[in-house]
Amino acid sequence: MLSGKFITFEGGEGVGKTTQIHLLYEFLNERRVKVKVTREPGGDEVGEKIRAVIKSATVTKMDSLCETLLLFAARRDHYIKIIKPLLEQGYTVICDRFYDSTLVYQGLLKNVSIEDIMKLKQMTIGDTEPDLTIILDVNSDVSTKRLSMRNLIQDEYDTMQKEQHDIVRKGFQNIAEIFSFRSVMINATGNKKTVFAKVIKAIEKKFDCTLL
Ligand code: TMP
């Protein structure tokens, strides 16, 4: 049922994506599902190099359109070299962020035109869409608290103010509505086990299977 499925995780900073992705990987692995985890920006050699450029440039403020172009360059390389071949080999691919993040961060937060983003999307990965996008949602108080517990400031996104968190959150809520054919929004405020149970439910519903 899960063979060759492309599952993406999205959400703002501090929503718990990494934890849930790790739990899902372990869970599917134990059930002998062929599964790989990857991330964006990154996921392959070129992508990881571009990630480093973007992460360092966010401190010095790269032009937003340049950042968007780099993100799609990384995405195309990652998709054609890693994601597509794995899907074709029957792997379930779990990707930490995909182009929804560009719509929200570069589009809504940094005012790059959504039309331009969709043109770049078409140019680089065509009609590719995830089979399922799990959007983790928490309010900005929870996400800021979780981020402060990480005690690690890496880039401008780690120091976002409440107002920016709210724009990102609203953006992902919009994505859940616009792409309702592939997206599920999960309230990720509870503990990791409670949230994970909801993740499993969403997967079972989407792919009409029983995993527990
Ligand atoms: P993260 O994967 O650790 O959350 O960090 C990636 C950061 O990059 C995150 O703050 C969001 C940002 N990002 C964008 O701005 N646009 C994108 O298209 C992607 C994939 C990530």
XYZ file of C-alpha atoms and ligand atoms in Angstrom:
233
model
C 0.000 0.000 0.000
C 2.833 2.371 0.840
C 5.097 1.331 -1.998
C 6.405 4.265 -4.043
C 4.589 6.918 -2.042
C 5.922 10.436 -1.625
C 5.114 11.893 1.808
C 6.156 15.424 2.759
C 6.119 17.109 6.166
C 5.561 20.835 6.419
C 4.990 23.471 9.059
C 6.637 26.429 10.738
C 9.693 26.422 12.967
C 9.497 24.306 16.125
C 6.409 22.311 15.139
C 8.167 18.969 15.678
C 8.700 17.798 12.073
C 12.063 16.187 12.759
C 10.730 14.183 15.709
C 7.674 12.949 13.800
C 9.707 12.066 10.719
C 12.105 10.052 12.867
C 9.231 8.220 14.573
C 7.604 7.456 11.232
C 10.840 6.183 9.745
C 11.386 3.797 12.698
C 7.757 2.690 12.625
C 7.726 1.865 8.900
C 11.149 0.256 9.031
C 9.964 -2.105 11.784
C 7.083 -3.072 9.527
C 9.489 -3.805 6.687
C 8.280 -0.967 4.495
C 11.119 0.196 2.214
C 11.536 3.772 3.401
C 14.007 6.650 3.020
C 14.102 10.058 4.682
C 15.377 13.161 2.966
C 15.065 16.919 3.363
C 14.927 20.265 1.582
C 16.818 22.326 0.996
C 19.362 19.516 0.798
C 18.974 15.798 0.373
C 21.815 15.300 -2.087
C 25.347 16.649 -2.486
C 24.368 19.662 -4.612
C 21.310 20.348 -2.456
C 23.285 20.275 0.790
C 25.798 22.747 -0.663
C 22.989 25.056 -1.749
C 21.437 24.649 1.726
C 24.689 25.868 3.279
C 24.715 28.904 0.956
C 21.096 29.744 1.737
C 21.534 29.223 5.474
C 24.614 31.440 5.581
C 23.075 34.005 3.233
C 19.930 34.358 5.353
C 22.140 36.019 7.938
C 23.505 38.465 5.372
C 20.098 38.698 3.615
C 20.254 37.324 0.102
C 17.863 38.810 -2.434
C 14.611 36.835 -2.088
C 14.264 35.953 -5.757
C 17.867 34.667 -5.828
C 17.069 32.545 -2.793
C 13.986 31.177 -4.566
C 15.997 30.339 -7.692
C 18.559 28.498 -5.585
C 15.844 26.585 -3.756
C 14.347 25.376 -7.035
C 17.779 24.525 -8.443
C 18.421 22.392 -5.365
C 14.922 20.913 -5.582
C 15.275 19.848 -9.212
C 18.615 18.155 -8.577
C 17.276 16.450 -5.452
C 14.099 15.333 -7.204
C 15.653 13.885 -10.327
C 18.649 12.296 -8.633
C 17.188 11.048 -5.365
C 13.419 11.240 -4.917
C 12.197 10.040 -8.322
C 14.545 7.036 -8.575
C 13.651 5.940 -5.031
C 9.926 6.176 -5.759
C 10.458 4.161 -8.930
C 12.240 1.498 -6.878
C 9.179 1.261 -4.641
C 10.504 3.201 -1.652
C 8.280 5.357 0.490
C 10.083 8.700 0.486
C 9.577 10.986 3.483
C 10.760 14.498 2.719
C 11.235 17.194 5.366
C 9.762 20.193 3.460
C 9.107 20.558 -0.284
C 7.772 23.320 -2.516
C 4.955 24.292 -0.097
C 7.719 25.794 2.058
C 8.767 28.008 -0.854
C 5.194 29.221 -1.310
C 5.019 30.123 2.375
C 8.523 31.394 3.221
C 9.561 33.052 -0.040
C 6.019 33.803 -1.282
C 4.195 35.001 1.805
C 7.008 35.979 4.114
C 9.360 37.499 1.548
C 6.889 38.678 -1.085
C 8.179 36.725 -4.078
C 5.267 36.494 -6.510
C 3.300 33.245 -6.165
C 2.927 33.226 -9.950
C 6.717 33.278 -10.377
C 7.094 30.516 -7.792
C 4.574 28.331 -9.615
C 6.338 29.014 -12.944
C 9.642 27.927 -11.415
C 7.966 24.888 -9.919
C 6.623 23.907 -13.335
C 9.989 24.537 -14.992
C 11.972 22.451 -12.503
C 9.743 19.593 -11.296
C 6.725 19.865 -13.615
C 3.481 18.408 -12.314
C 5.133 16.590 -9.428
C 3.078 16.675 -6.254
C 3.517 14.751 -3.016
C 1.017 11.906 -2.513
C 0.483 13.166 1.023
C 1.565 16.346 2.803
C 1.367 16.317 6.572
C 1.237 19.855 7.916
C 2.058 20.147 11.604
C 0.385 23.100 13.246
C 1.115 24.776 16.589
C 0.521 28.334 17.732
C 3.411 30.775 17.897
C 3.699 30.579 21.715
C 4.336 26.843 21.523
C 6.767 27.095 18.600
C 8.767 29.945 20.174
C 8.987 27.990 23.440
C 10.200 24.870 21.608
C 12.757 26.905 19.668
C 14.099 28.533 22.815
C 14.570 25.061 24.322
C 16.772 24.155 21.350
C 18.991 27.010 22.499
C 20.606 27.210 19.087
C 20.283 30.173 16.793
C 21.179 29.103 13.272
C 19.608 31.617 10.919
C 17.000 34.317 10.570
C 14.152 31.781 10.685
C 15.169 30.666 14.180
C 14.746 34.208 15.459
C 11.416 35.000 13.814
C 9.042 37.192 15.748
C 5.462 36.263 16.641
C 4.117 38.215 13.683
C 6.261 36.231 11.234
C 5.380 32.917 12.894
C 1.738 33.846 12.449
C 2.229 34.598 8.720
C 3.944 31.230 8.247
C 1.265 29.423 10.223
C -1.542 31.051 8.250
C 0.328 30.245 5.030
C 0.427 26.548 5.838
C -3.231 26.639 6.855
C -3.962 28.060 3.382
C -1.859 25.347 1.758
C -3.939 22.729 3.623
C -7.087 24.224 2.107
C -5.816 24.890 -1.425
C -4.137 21.502 -1.750
C -6.743 19.607 0.242
C -6.514 16.700 -2.247
C -3.078 15.855 -0.834
C -2.771 17.710 2.513
C -3.736 16.983 6.084
C -3.262 19.484 8.879
C -2.530 18.053 12.305
C -2.661 19.876 15.609
C 0.858 19.198 16.895
C 0.533 20.830 20.311
C 0.357 17.604 22.339
C 3.148 15.213 23.260
C 5.010 13.381 20.519
C 3.098 10.085 20.977
C -0.275 11.770 20.673
C 0.829 13.647 17.564
C 2.345 10.506 16.067
C -0.951 8.620 16.490
C -2.572 11.352 14.363
C 0.173 11.056 11.730
C -0.444 7.305 11.447
C -4.208 7.861 11.200
C -3.699 10.368 8.378
C -1.518 7.903 6.456
C -3.975 5.032 6.958
C -6.841 7.192 5.748
C -5.023 8.522 2.697
C -3.678 5.182 1.503
C -6.575 3.097 2.780
C -4.413 0.757 4.829
C -3.961 -0.459 8.401
C -0.550 0.048 9.956
C -1.069 -0.590 13.686
P 14.561 23.206 8.545
O 14.492 22.170 7.468
O 15.527 22.873 9.601
O 13.226 23.601 9.043
O 15.262 24.508 7.912
C 15.059 24.884 6.641
C 14.755 26.351 6.622
O 14.693 26.754 5.277
C 13.412 26.676 7.260
O 13.547 27.757 8.118
C 12.537 27.078 6.131
C 13.485 27.428 5.030
N 12.995 27.062 3.710
C 12.579 28.083 2.873
O 12.634 29.250 3.244
N 12.089 27.747 1.644
C 12.020 26.448 1.197
O 11.581 26.191 0.072
C 12.487 25.407 2.085
C 12.443 23.980 1.629
C 12.948 25.761 3.330
